[in-house]
Amino acid sequence: MIKTTFIGSLFATLLLANPVNATEYIYRDIMANTLAPEHCQAVSKAKENATKNYNIDRFSKKFCQSQGYGWHVDEVKSVGNTVCDSCGNTQEARCHQEDVVVACKRIKPGTVGMLPGKG
């Protein structure tokens, strides 16, 4: 009987508790270029590798992390343009993406956690 009363009152308290304020974020858009690989490939293969989702996601993460502690990728807004540099007189090239636009976000300081002097 005591356990059910305790559990019932705990459940009622949780239902009537004030909702927690939503977390606020700071947003920043960044435009940057990916790096070309060190080795040369056939032009079609080099273009395919430059535009792979894995490659775009990897560099997008680096772009946001370069902004400082706590910055994360919110979304990739544009994958940019593919640019290739030829490797001498062969039919091979090294390709990369230029003007990749990434939206980064970070938790706004003071919106999460307990602050001294605040109830």
Coordinates of N, CA and C in Angstrom, one line a residue:
M1 N 0.8 -1.2 0.0 CA 0.0 0.0 0.0 C 0.9 1.3 0.0
I2 N 1.9 1.2 0.8 CA 2.8 2.4 0.9 C 3.5 2.6 -0.4
K3 N 4.0 1.5 -1.0 CA 4.7 1.5 -2.3 C 3.8 2.1 -3.4
T4 N 2.6 1.7 -3.5 CA 1.7 2.2 -4.5 C 1.4 3.6 -4.3
T5 N 1.2 4.1 -3.1 CA 1.0 5.5 -2.8 C 2.2 6.3 -3.2
F6 N 3.4 5.8 -2.8 CA 4.6 6.5 -3.2 C 4.8 6.6 -4.7
I7 N 4.6 5.5 -5.4 CA 4.8 5.5 -6.8 C 3.7 6.4 -7.5
G8 N 2.5 6.4 -7.0 CA 1.5 7.2 -7.5 C 1.8 8.7 -7.3
S9 N 2.3 9.1 -6.1 CA 2.6 10.5 -5.9 C 3.8 10.9 -6.7
L10 N 4.8 10.0 -6.9 CA 5.9 10.3 -7.7 C 5.5 10.5 -9.2
F11 N 4.6 9.7 -9.7 CA 4.1 9.8 -11.0 C 3.3 11.1 -11.2
A12 N 2.5 11.5 -10.2 CA 1.7 12.7 -10.3 C 2.6 13.9 -10.3
T13 N 3.7 13.9 -9.5 CA 4.7 15.0 -9.4 C 5.4 15.2 -10.7
L14 N 5.7 14.1 -11.4 CA 6.4 14.2 -12.7 C 5.5 14.7 -13.7
L15 N 4.2 14.4 -13.7 CA 3.2 14.9 -14.7 C 3.0 16.4 -14.5
L16 N 3.0 16.9 -13.3 CA 2.7 18.3 -13.0 C 3.9 19.2 -12.9
A17 N 5.1 18.6 -13.1 CA 6.3 19.4 -13.1 C 6.4 20.3 -14.3
N18 N 7.0 21.5 -14.1 CA 7.2 22.5 -15.1 C 8.1 21.9 -16.2
P19 N 7.7 22.1 -17.5 CA 8.6 21.6 -18.6 C 9.9 22.4 -18.6
V20 N 10.9 21.7 -19.0 CA 12.3 22.3 -19.1 C 12.4 23.1 -20.4
N21 N 13.0 24.3 -20.2 CA 13.2 25.2 -21.4 C 14.0 24.4 -22.5
A22 N 13.6 24.7 -23.7 CA 14.3 24.1 -24.9 C 15.7 24.6 -25.0
T23 N 16.5 23.8 -25.5 CA 17.9 24.2 -25.7 C 18.0 25.2 -26.9
E24 N 18.8 26.2 -26.8 CA 18.9 27.2 -27.8 C 20.3 27.0 -28.5
Y25 N 20.3 27.2 -29.8 CA 21.5 27.0 -30.6 C 22.0 28.3 -31.3
I26 N 23.3 28.4 -31.5 CA 23.9 29.4 -32.4 C 24.2 28.7 -33.7
Y27 N 23.8 29.4 -34.8 CA 24.1 28.8 -36.1 C 25.1 29.6 -36.9
R28 N 25.8 29.0 -37.8 CA 26.8 29.6 -38.6 C 27.0 28.9 -39.9
D29 N 26.9 29.6 -41.0 CA 27.1 29.0 -42.4 C 28.6 29.2 -42.8
I30 N 29.2 28.1 -43.3 CA 30.6 28.1 -43.7 C 30.7 27.6 -45.1
M31 N 31.5 28.3 -45.9 CA 31.8 27.9 -47.3 C 33.3 27.5 -47.3
A32 N 33.6 26.3 -47.8 CA 35.0 25.9 -47.8 C 35.2 24.9 -49.0
N33 N 36.4 24.5 -49.2 CA 36.8 23.6 -50.2 C 37.3 22.3 -49.6
T34 N 37.0 21.2 -50.2 CA 37.6 19.9 -49.8 C 39.0 19.8 -50.3
L35 N 39.8 18.9 -49.8 CA 41.1 18.6 -50.3 C 41.1 17.5 -51.4
A36 N 42.0 17.7 -52.4 CA 42.1 16.6 -53.4 C 43.0 15.5 -52.8
P37 N 42.8 14.3 -53.2 CA 43.6 13.2 -52.8 C 45.0 13.3 -53.3
E38 N 46.0 12.6 -52.7 CA 47.4 12.7 -53.1 C 47.6 12.0 -54.4
H39 N 46.9 10.9 -54.7 CA 47.1 10.1 -55.9 C 46.2 10.5 -57.0
C40 N 46.7 10.3 -58.2 CA 45.9 10.6 -59.4 C 45.0 9.4 -59.8
Q41 N 43.9 9.7 -60.4 CA 43.0 8.6 -60.8 C 42.4 9.0 -62.2
A42 N 41.8 8.0 -62.8 CA 41.1 8.4 -64.1 C 40.1 9.5 -63.8
V43 N 39.8 10.4 -64.7 CA 39.0 11.5 -64.5 C 37.6 11.2 -64.0
S44 N 37.0 10.2 -64.6 CA 35.6 9.8 -64.2 C 35.6 9.3 -62.7
K45 N 36.6 8.5 -62.4 CA 36.7 7.9 -61.1 C 37.1 9.0 -60.0
A46 N 37.9 10.0 -60.4 CA 38.3 11.1 -59.5 C 37.1 11.9 -59.2
K47 N 36.2 12.2 -60.3 CA 35.0 13.0 -60.1 C 34.0 12.3 -59.2
E48 N 33.9 11.0 -59.4 CA 33.0 10.2 -58.6 C 33.4 10.2 -57.1
N49 N 34.7 10.0 -56.8 CA 35.2 10.0 -55.5 C 35.1 11.4 -54.8
A50 N 35.2 12.5 -55.6 CA 35.1 13.8 -55.0 C 33.7 14.1 -54.5
T51 N 32.7 13.6 -55.2 CA 31.3 13.9 -54.9 C 30.6 12.8 -54.0
K52 N 31.4 11.8 -53.6 CA 30.8 10.8 -52.7 C 30.2 11.4 -51.4
N53 N 29.1 10.9 -50.9 CA 28.5 11.4 -49.7 C 29.5 11.3 -48.5
Y54 N 30.3 10.2 -48.5 CA 31.2 10.0 -47.4 C 32.3 11.1 -47.4
N55 N 32.8 11.5 -48.5 CA 33.8 12.5 -48.7 C 33.2 13.9 -48.2
I56 N 32.0 14.2 -48.7 CA 31.4 15.5 -48.3 C 31.1 15.5 -46.8
D57 N 30.6 14.4 -46.2 CA 30.3 14.4 -44.8 C 31.5 14.5 -44.0
R58 N 32.6 13.9 -44.4 CA 33.8 13.9 -43.6 C 34.4 15.3 -43.6
F59 N 34.4 16.0 -44.7 CA 35.0 17.3 -44.7 C 34.0 18.3 -44.1
S60 N 32.7 18.1 -44.2 CA 31.8 19.0 -43.5 C 32.0 19.0 -42.0
K61 N 32.2 17.8 -41.5 CA 32.5 17.7 -40.0 C 33.8 18.4 -39.7
K62 N 34.8 18.3 -40.5 CA 36.0 19.0 -40.2 C 35.8 20.6 -40.3
F63 N 35.0 21.0 -41.2 CA 34.8 22.4 -41.4 C 34.1 23.0 -40.1
C64 N 33.1 22.3 -39.6 CA 32.5 22.8 -38.4 C 33.4 22.7 -37.1
Q65 N 34.1 21.6 -37.0 CA 35.0 21.4 -35.9 C 36.1 22.5 -35.9
S66 N 36.5 23.0 -37.0 CA 37.5 24.0 -37.1 C 37.1 25.4 -36.5
Q67 N 35.8 25.5 -36.3 CA 35.2 26.7 -35.7 C 35.5 26.8 -34.2
G68 N 35.8 25.6 -33.6 CA 36.1 25.6 -32.1 C 35.3 24.5 -31.4
Y69 N 35.4 24.5 -30.1 CA 34.8 23.5 -29.3 C 33.3 23.6 -29.4
G70 N 32.6 22.4 -29.6 CA 31.2 22.3 -29.5 C 30.4 22.5 -30.8
W71 N 31.1 22.9 -31.9 CA 30.5 23.1 -33.2 C 30.2 21.7 -33.9
H72 N 29.0 21.6 -34.4 CA 28.6 20.3 -35.1 C 27.9 20.7 -36.4
V73 N 27.8 19.7 -37.3 CA 27.1 19.9 -38.6 C 25.6 19.8 -38.3
D74 N 24.9 20.9 -38.8 CA 23.5 20.9 -38.8 C 23.0 20.3 -40.1
E75 N 23.5 20.8 -41.2 CA 23.1 20.3 -42.5 C 24.1 20.8 -43.6
V76 N 24.2 20.0 -44.6 CA 25.0 20.4 -45.8 C 24.1 21.1 -46.8
K77 N 24.3 22.4 -47.0 CA 23.4 23.1 -47.8 C 23.7 23.0 -49.3
S78 N 25.0 22.9 -49.6 CA 25.4 22.8 -51.0 C 26.7 22.0 -51.1
V79 N 26.7 21.0 -52.0 CA 27.9 20.2 -52.2 C 29.0 20.9 -53.1
G80 N 28.7 22.1 -53.6 CA 29.6 22.8 -54.4 C 29.8 22.3 -55.8
N81 N 31.0 22.7 -56.4 CA 31.3 22.4 -57.8 C 32.5 21.5 -57.8
T82 N 32.6 20.5 -58.7 CA 33.7 19.6 -58.8 C 34.8 20.3 -59.7
V83 N 36.0 20.3 -59.2 CA 37.1 20.9 -59.9 C 38.2 19.9 -60.0
C84 N 38.8 19.7 -61.2 CA 39.8 18.7 -61.4 C 41.1 19.3 -61.9
D85 N 42.2 18.8 -61.4 CA 43.6 19.2 -61.8 C 44.2 18.1 -62.5
S86 N 44.7 18.3 -63.7 CA 45.3 17.2 -64.5 C 46.7 16.8 -63.9
C87 N 47.0 15.6 -64.0 CA 48.3 15.0 -63.5 C 49.3 14.8 -64.7
G88 N 49.9 15.9 -65.1 CA 50.9 15.8 -66.2 C 50.2 15.6 -67.5
N89 N 50.7 14.7 -68.4 CA 50.2 14.5 -69.7 C 49.4 13.2 -69.8
T90 N 49.0 12.7 -68.7 CA 48.2 11.4 -68.7 C 46.7 11.8 -68.7
Q91 N 45.9 10.7 -68.8 CA 44.4 10.9 -68.7 C 43.9 10.8 -67.3
E92 N 44.8 11.2 -66.3 CA 44.4 11.1 -64.9 C 44.3 12.5 -64.3
A93 N 43.6 12.6 -63.2 CA 43.4 13.9 -62.5 C 43.2 13.7 -61.0
R94 N 43.2 14.8 -60.3 CA 42.9 14.8 -58.9 C 41.7 15.8 -58.8
C95 N 40.6 15.4 -58.2 CA 39.4 16.3 -58.2 C 39.0 16.5 -56.7
H96 N 38.5 17.7 -56.5 CA 37.9 18.1 -55.2 C 36.7 19.0 -55.4
Q97 N 36.0 19.3 -54.3 CA 34.8 20.1 -54.3 C 35.2 21.5 -53.9
E98 N 34.7 22.5 -54.6 CA 34.9 23.9 -54.2 C 33.5 24.5 -53.8
D99 N 33.6 25.4 -52.9 CA 32.4 26.1 -52.4 C 31.3 25.2 -51.8
V100 N 31.8 24.3 -50.9 CA 30.8 23.5 -50.2 C 30.3 24.4 -49.0
V101 N 28.9 24.5 -48.9 CA 28.3 25.3 -47.9 C 27.7 24.4 -46.8
V102 N 28.1 24.6 -45.6 CA 27.7 23.8 -44.5 C 27.1 24.7 -43.4
A103 N 26.0 24.3 -42.8 CA 25.4 25.0 -41.7 C 25.8 24.3 -40.4
C104 N 26.5 25.0 -39.5 CA 27.0 24.4 -38.3 C 26.2 25.0 -37.1
K105 N 26.1 24.2 -36.0 CA 25.4 24.7 -34.9 C 26.2 24.4 -33.6
R106 N 25.9 25.2 -32.6 CA 26.5 25.0 -31.3 C 25.5 25.4 -30.2
I107 N 25.5 24.7 -29.1 CA 24.6 25.1 -28.0 C 25.0 26.5 -27.5
K108 N 24.0 27.3 -27.3 CA 24.2 28.7 -26.9 C 24.6 28.6 -25.4
P109 N 25.7 29.3 -25.0 CA 26.2 29.2 -23.6 C 25.1 29.7 -22.7
G110 N 24.9 29.0 -21.6 CA 24.0 29.4 -20.6 C 22.6 28.9 -20.7
T111 N 22.3 28.2 -21.8 CA 20.9 27.7 -22.0 C 20.7 26.3 -21.4
V112 N 21.8 25.6 -21.1 CA 21.7 24.2 -20.6 C 22.5 24.1 -19.3
G113 N 22.0 23.3 -18.4 CA 22.7 23.1 -17.2 C 22.4 24.1 -16.1
M114 N 23.1 23.9 -15.0 CA 22.8 24.8 -13.8 C 23.8 25.9 -13.8
L115 N 23.3 27.1 -13.6 CA 24.2 28.2 -13.6 C 24.3 28.7 -12.1
P116 N 25.4 29.2 -11.6 CA 25.6 29.6 -10.3 C 24.6 30.8 -10.0
G117 N 23.9 30.7 -8.9 CA 23.0 31.8 -8.6 C 21.7 31.8 -9.2
K118 N 21.4 30.8 -10.1 CA 20.1 30.7 -10.8 C 19.4 29.5 -10.2
G119 N 18.1 29.6 -10.0 CA 17.3 28.6 -9.4 C 16.9 27.6 -10.3

